[in-house]
mmCIF file of C-alpha atoms in Angstrom:
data_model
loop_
_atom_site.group_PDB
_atom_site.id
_atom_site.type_symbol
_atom_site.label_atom_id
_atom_site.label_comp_id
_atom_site.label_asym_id
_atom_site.label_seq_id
_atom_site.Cartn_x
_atom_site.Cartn_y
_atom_site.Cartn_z
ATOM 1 C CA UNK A 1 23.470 42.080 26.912
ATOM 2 C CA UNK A 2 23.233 40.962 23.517
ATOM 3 C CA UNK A 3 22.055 43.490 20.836
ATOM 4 C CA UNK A 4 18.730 40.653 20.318
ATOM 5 C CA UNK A 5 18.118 41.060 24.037
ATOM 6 C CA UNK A 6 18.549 45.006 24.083
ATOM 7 C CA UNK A 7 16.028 45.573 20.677
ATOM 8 C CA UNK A 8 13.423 42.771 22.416
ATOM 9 C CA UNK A 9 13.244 44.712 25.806
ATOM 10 C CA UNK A 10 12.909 47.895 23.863
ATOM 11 C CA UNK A 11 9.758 46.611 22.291
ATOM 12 C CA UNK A 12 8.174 44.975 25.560
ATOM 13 C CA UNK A 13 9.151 46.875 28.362
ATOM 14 C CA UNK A 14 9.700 50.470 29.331
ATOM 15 C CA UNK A 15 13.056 49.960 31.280
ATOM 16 C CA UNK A 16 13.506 53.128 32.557
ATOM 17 C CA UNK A 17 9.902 53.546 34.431
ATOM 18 C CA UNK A 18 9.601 49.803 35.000
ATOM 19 C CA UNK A 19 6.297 49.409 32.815
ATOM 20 C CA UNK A 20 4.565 47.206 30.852
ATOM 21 C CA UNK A 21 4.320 47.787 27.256
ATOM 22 C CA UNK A 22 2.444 50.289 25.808
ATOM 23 C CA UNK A 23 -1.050 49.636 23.747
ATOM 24 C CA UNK A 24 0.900 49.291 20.380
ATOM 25 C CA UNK A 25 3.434 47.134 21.281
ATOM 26 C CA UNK A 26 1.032 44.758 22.873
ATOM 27 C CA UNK A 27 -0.906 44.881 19.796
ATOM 28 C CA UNK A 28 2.604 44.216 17.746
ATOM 29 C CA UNK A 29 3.049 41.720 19.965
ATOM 30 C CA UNK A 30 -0.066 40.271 19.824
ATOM 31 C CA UNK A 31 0.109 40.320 16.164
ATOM 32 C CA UNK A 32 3.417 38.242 15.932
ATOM 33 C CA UNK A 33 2.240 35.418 18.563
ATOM 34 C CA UNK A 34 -1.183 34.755 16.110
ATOM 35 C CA UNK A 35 0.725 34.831 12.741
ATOM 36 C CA UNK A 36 2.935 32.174 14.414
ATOM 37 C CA UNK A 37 -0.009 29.822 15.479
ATOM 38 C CA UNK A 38 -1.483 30.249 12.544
ATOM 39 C CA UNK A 39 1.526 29.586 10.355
ATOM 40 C CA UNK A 40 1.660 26.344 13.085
ATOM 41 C CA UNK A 41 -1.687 25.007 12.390
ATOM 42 C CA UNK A 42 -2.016 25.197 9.120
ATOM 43 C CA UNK A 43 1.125 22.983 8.596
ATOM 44 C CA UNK A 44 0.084 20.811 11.168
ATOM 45 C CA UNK A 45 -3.430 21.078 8.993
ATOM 46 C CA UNK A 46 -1.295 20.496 5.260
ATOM 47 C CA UNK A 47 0.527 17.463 7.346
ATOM 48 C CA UNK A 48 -2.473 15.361 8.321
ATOM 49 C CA UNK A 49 -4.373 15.829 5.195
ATOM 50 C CA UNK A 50 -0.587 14.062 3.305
ATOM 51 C CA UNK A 51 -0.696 11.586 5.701
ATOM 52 C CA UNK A 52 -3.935 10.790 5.647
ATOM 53 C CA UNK A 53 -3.921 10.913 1.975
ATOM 54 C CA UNK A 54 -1.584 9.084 1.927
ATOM 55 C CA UNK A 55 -2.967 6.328 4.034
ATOM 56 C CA UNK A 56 -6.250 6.031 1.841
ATOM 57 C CA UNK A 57 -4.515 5.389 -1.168
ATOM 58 C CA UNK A 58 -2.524 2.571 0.457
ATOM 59 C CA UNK A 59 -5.378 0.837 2.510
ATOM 60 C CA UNK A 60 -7.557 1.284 -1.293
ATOM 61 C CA UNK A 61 -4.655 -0.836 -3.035
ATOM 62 C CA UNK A 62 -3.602 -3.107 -0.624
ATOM 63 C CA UNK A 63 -7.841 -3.806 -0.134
ATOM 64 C CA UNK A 64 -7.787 -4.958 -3.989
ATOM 65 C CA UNK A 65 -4.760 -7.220 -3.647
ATOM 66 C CA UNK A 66 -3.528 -7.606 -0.050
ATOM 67 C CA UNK A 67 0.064 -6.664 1.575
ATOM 68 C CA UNK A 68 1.550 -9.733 -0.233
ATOM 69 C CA UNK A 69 0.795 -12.185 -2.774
ATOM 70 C CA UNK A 70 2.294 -15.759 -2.936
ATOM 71 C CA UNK A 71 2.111 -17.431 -6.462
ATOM 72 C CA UNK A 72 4.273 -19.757 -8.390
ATOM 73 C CA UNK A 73 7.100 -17.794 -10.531
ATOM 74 C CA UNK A 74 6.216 -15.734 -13.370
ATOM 75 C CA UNK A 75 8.713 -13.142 -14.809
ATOM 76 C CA UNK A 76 6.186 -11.915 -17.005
ATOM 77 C CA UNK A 77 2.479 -11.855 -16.483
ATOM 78 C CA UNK A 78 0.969 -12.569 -12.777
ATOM 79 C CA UNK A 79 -1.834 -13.130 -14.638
ATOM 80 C CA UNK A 80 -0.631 -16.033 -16.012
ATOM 81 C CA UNK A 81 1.170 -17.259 -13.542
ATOM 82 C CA UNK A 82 0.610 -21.070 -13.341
ATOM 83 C CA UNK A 83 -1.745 -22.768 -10.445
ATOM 84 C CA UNK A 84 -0.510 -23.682 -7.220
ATOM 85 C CA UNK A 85 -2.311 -26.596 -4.420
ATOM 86 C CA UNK A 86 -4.885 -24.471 -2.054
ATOM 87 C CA UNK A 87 -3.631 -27.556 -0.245
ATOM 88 C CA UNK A 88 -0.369 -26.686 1.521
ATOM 89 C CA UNK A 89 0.819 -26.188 5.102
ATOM 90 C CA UNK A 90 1.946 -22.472 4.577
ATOM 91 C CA UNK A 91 -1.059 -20.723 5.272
ATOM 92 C CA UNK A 92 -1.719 -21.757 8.439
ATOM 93 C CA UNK A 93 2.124 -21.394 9.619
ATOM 94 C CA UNK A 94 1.971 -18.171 8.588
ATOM 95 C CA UNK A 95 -1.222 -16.737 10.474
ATOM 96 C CA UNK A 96 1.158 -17.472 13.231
ATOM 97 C CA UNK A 97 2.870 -14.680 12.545
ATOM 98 C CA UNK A 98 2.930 -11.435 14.279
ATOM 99 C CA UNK A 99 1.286 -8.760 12.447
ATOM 100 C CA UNK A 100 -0.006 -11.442 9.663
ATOM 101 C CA UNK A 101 -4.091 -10.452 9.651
ATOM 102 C CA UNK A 102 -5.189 -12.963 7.181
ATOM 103 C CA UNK A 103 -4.030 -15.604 4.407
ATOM 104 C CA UNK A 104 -6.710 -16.427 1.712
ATOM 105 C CA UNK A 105 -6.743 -17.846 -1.678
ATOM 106 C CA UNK A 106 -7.994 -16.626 -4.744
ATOM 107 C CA UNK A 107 -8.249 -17.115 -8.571
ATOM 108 C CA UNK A 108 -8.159 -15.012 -11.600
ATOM 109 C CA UNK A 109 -9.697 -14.746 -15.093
ATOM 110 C CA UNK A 110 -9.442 -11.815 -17.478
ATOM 111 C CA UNK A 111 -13.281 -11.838 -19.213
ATOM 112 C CA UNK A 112 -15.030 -9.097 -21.124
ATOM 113 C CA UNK A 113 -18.502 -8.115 -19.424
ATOM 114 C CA UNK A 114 -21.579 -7.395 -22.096
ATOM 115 C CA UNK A 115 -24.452 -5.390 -21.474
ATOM 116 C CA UNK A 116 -26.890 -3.887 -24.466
ATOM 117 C CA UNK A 117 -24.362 -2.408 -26.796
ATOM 118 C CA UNK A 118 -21.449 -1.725 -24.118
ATOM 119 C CA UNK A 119 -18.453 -4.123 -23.573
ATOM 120 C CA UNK A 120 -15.760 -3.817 -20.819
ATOM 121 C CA UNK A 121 -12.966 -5.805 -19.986
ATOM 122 C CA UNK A 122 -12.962 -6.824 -16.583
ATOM 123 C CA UNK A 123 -10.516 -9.087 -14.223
ATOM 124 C CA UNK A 124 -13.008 -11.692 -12.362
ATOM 125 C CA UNK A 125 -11.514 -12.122 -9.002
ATOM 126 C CA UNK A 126 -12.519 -15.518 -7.011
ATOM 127 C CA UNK A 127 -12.912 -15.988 -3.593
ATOM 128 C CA UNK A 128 -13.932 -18.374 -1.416
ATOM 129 C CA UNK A 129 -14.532 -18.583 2.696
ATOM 130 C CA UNK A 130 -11.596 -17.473 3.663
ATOM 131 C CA UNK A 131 -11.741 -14.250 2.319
ATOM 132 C CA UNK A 132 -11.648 -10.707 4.461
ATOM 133 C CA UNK A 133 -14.680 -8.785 3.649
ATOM 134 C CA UNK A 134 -13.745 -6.028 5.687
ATOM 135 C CA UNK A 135 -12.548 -3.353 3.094
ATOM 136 C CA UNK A 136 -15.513 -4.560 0.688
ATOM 137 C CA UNK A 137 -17.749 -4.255 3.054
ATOM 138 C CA UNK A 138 -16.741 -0.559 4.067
ATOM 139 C CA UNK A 139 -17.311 0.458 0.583
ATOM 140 C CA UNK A 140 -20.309 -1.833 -0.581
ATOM 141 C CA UNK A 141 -23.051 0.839 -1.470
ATOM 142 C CA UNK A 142 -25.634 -1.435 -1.978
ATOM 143 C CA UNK A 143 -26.380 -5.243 -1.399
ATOM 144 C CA UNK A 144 -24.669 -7.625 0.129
ATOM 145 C CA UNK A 145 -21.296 -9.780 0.350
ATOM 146 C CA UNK A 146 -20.971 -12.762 -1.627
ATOM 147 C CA UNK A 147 -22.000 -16.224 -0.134
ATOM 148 C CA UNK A 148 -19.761 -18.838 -1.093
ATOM 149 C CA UNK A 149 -19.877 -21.207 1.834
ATOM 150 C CA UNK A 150 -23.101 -23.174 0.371
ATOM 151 C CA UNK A 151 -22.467 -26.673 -1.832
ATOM 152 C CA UNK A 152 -23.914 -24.800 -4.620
ATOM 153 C CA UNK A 153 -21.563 -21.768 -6.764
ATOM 154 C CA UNK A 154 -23.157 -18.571 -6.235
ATOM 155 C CA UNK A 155 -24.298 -17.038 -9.231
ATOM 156 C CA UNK A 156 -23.824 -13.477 -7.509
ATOM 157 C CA UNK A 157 -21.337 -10.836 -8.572
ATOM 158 C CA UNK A 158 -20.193 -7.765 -7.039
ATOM 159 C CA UNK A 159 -18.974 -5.016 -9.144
ATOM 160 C CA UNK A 160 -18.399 -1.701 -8.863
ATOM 161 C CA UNK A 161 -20.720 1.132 -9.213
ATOM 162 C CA UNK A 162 -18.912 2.987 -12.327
ATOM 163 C CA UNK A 163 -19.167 -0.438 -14.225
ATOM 164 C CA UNK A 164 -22.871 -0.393 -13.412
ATOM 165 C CA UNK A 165 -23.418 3.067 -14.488
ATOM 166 C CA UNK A 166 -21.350 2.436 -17.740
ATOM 167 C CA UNK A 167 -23.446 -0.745 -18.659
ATOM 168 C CA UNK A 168 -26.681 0.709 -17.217
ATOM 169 C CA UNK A 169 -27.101 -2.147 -14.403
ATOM 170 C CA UNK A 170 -28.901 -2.394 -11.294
ATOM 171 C CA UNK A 171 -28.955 -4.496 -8.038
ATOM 172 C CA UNK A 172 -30.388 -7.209 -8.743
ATOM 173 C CA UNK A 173 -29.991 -7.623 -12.808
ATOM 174 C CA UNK A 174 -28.394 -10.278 -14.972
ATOM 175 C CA UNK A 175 -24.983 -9.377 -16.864
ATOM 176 C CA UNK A 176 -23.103 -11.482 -18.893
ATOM 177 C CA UNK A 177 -19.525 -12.123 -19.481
ATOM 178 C CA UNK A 178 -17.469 -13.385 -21.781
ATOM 179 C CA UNK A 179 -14.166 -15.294 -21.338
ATOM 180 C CA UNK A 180 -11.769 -17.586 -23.529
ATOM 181 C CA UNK A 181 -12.042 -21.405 -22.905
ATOM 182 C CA UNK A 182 -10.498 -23.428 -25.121
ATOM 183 C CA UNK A 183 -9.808 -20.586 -27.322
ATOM 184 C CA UNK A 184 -13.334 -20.232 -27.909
ATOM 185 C CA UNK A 185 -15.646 -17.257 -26.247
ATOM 186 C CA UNK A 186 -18.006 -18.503 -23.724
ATOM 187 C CA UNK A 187 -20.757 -16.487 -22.144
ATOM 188 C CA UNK A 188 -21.196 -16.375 -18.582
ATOM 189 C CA UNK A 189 -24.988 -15.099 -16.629
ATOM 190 C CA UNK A 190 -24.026 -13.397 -12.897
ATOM 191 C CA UNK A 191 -26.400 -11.655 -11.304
ATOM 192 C CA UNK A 192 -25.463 -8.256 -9.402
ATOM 193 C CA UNK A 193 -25.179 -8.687 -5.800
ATOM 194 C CA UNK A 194 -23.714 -6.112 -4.706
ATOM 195 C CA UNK A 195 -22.191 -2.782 -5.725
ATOM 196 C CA UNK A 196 -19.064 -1.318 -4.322
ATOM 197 C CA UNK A 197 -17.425 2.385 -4.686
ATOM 198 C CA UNK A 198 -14.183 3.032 -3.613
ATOM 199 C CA UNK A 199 -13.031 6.302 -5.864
ATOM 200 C CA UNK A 200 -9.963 4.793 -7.188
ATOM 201 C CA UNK A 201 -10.880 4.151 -11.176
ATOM 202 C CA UNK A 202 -7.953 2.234 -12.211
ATOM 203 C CA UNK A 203 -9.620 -0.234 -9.753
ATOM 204 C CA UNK A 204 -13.164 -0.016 -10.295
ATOM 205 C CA UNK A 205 -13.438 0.090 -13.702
ATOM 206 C CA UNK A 206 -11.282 -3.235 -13.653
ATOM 207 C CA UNK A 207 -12.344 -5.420 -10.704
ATOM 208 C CA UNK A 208 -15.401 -8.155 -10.216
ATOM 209 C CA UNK A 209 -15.653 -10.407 -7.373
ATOM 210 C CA UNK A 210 -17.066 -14.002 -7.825
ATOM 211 C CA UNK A 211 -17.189 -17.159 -6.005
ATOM 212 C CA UNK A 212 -14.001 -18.609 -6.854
ATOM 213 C CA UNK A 213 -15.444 -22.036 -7.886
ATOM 214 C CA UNK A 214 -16.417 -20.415 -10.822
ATOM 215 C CA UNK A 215 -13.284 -19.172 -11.686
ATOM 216 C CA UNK A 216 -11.803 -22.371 -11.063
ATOM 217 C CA UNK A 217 -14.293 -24.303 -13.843
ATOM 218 C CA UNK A 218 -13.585 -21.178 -15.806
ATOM 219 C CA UNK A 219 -9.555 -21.987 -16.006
ATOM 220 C CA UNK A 220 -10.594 -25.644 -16.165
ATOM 221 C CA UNK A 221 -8.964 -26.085 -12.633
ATOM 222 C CA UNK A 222 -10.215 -28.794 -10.090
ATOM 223 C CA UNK A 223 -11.041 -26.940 -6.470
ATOM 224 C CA UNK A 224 -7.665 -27.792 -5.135
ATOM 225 C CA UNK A 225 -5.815 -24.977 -7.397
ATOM 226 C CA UNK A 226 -5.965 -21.700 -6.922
ATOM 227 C CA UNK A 227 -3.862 -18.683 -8.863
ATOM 228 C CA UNK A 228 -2.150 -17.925 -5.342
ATOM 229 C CA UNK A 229 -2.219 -16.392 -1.438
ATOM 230 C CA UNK A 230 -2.768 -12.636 -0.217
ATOM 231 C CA UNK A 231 -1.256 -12.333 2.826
ATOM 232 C CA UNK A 232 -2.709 -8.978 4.657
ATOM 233 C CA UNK A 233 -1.449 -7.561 7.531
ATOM 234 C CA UNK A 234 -2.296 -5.664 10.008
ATOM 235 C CA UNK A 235 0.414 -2.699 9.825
ATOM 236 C CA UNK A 236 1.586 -1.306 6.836
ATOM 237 C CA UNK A 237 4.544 -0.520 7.725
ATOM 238 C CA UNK A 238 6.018 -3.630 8.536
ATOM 239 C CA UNK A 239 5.809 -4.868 4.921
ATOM 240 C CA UNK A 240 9.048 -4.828 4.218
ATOM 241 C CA UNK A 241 10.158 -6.766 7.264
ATOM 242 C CA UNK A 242 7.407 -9.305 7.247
ATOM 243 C CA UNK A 243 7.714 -10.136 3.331
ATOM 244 C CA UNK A 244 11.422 -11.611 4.501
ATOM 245 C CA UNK A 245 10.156 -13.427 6.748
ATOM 246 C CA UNK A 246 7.067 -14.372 4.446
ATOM 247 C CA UNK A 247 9.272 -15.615 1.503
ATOM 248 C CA UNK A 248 11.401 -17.154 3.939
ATOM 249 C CA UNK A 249 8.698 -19.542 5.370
ATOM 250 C CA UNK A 250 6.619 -20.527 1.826
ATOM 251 C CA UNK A 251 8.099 -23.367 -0.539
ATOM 252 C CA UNK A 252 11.114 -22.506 -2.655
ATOM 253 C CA UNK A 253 9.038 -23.289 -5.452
ATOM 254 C CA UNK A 254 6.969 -19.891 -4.856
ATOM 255 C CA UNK A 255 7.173 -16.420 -4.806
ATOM 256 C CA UNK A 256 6.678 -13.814 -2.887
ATOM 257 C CA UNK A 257 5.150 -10.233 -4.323
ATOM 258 C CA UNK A 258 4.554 -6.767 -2.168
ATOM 259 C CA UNK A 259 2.074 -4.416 -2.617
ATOM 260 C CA UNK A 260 5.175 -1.966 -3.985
ATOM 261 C CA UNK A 261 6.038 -4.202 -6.603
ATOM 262 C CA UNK A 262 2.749 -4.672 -7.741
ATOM 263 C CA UNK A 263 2.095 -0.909 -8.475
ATOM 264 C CA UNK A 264 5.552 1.205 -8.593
ATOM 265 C CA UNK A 265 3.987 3.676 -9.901
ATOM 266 C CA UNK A 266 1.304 4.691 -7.265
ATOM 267 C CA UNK A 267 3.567 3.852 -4.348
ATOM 268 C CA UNK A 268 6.562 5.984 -6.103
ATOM 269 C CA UNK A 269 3.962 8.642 -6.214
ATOM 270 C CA UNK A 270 3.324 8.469 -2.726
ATOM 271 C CA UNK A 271 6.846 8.210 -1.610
ATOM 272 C CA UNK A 272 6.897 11.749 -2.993
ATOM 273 C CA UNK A 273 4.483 12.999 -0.518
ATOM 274 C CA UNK A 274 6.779 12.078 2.222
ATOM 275 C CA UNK A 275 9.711 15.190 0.563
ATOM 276 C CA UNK A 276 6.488 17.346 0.866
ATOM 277 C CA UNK A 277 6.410 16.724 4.269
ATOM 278 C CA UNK A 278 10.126 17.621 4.547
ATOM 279 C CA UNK A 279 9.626 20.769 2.804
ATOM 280 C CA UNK A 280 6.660 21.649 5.070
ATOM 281 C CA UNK A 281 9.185 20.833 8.493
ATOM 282 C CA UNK A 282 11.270 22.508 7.061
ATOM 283 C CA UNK A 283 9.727 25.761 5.778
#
């Protein structure tokens, strides 16, 4: 009998009359079993709160900009990138894709938004029918989604509730905003249809959404070019798989961009989260 065995019978059972223990060892016992569970739970607690966390912070970014963006090539500034056809046969090949959720255009334009004696800058992001409300939708506090289906542009603008509290907006007002044409400022009148909070700053201090004809007259585009594709998908965690086979199946003449690329920093971050969870196996 090892020496382990010999101290661990000792404590729990009375060889020699063939007992249980007595009251104190029980309560010894007892004692060690619940500071185990405990010490259990709460890392099984401290795990799903990282992964959770963690899974918030990627389904908030990846709701701004999709899994995967397809543009022409730009080394430098996305935001400059030059316009590419809505026109092409890419999109549809690649909603045949397992795990591919949906592939919509958009269009960008940096502008400055004006209200009373407060200015913000502000990137106007266009969409049009295609686009997957879903994560707007989850975090639109008040009003409604943008209609862009209708011959007409919509005049309607969602932004986020931080920029209305900063300018002093409601549902329902005018705002202007301001962007360079032809190297000259021109004012544009939206009216706030809807307000959105999602918690993460760097995004809604930044982001409007407008129908994405306007953005197209804005960069003096006709309403076959658009500034690229998202690509979203439906697991996470097949991004790196699926943007092979993504930037395999577009035009040589585009590019392919992932969520990661987009914002090293954040996901970096994150990717330290996962050591914490080694640390918490481990410990």
């Amino acid at each position: 009998m090892s020496l382990e065995t010999f101290i661990a019978n000792r404590l729990v059972w009375n060889n020699a009359a063939g007992l249980s223990a007595s009251k104190g060892t029980r309560v010894v016992v007892g004692i060690a079993i619940g500071a185990i569970a405990l010490s259990m739970s709460v890392m099984i607690i401290a795990l799903g709160i990282i992964t959770g966390f963690r899974e918030e912070i990627r389904n908030k970014i990846s709701g701004f900009g999709a899994h995967i963006q397809v543009t022409a090539f730009n080394f430098e500034n996305p935001l400059y990138s030059a316009p590419i056809s809505s026109r092409q046969a890419f999109p549809a090949q690649l909603m045949e894709i397992n795990g591919v959720k949906n592939v919509q255009a958009y269009a960008l334009k940096e502008g400055i938004i004006k209200a009373e004696d407060e200015l913000q800058g502000v990137l106007t992001k266009g969409v049009g029918p295609d686009f997957d409300w879903e994560f707007f939708e989850r975090n639109l506090q008040e009003g409604k989604r943008l209609e862009t289906t209708g011959e007409e542009r919509s005049n309607g603008i969602i932004v986020s509730r931080t920029l209305c509290s900063l300018l002093n907006k409601q549902l329902g007002d005018a705002v202007f905003i301001y962007y360079v044409q032809e190297g000259k400022s021109r004012p544009r009148k939206f009216e706030i249809t809807g307000i959105y909070e999602t918690g993460m700053a760097m995004m809604d201090n930044n982001y409007v959404l407008a129908d994405i004809r306007h953005v197209q007259k804005l960069n003096n585009w006709d309403d076959t070019l658009v500034s690229g594709f998202e690509v979203l998908l439906t697991d996470y965690t097949a991004l790196d798989k699926l943007a092979y086979h993504i930037y395999s199946a577009i035009p040589p003449a585009l590019n392919t961009t992932t969520i990661k690329e987009q914002h090293p920093e954040i996901f970096g971050w994150l990717e330290l989260q996962d050591m914490n969870i080694v640390v918490i196996l481990l410990l």
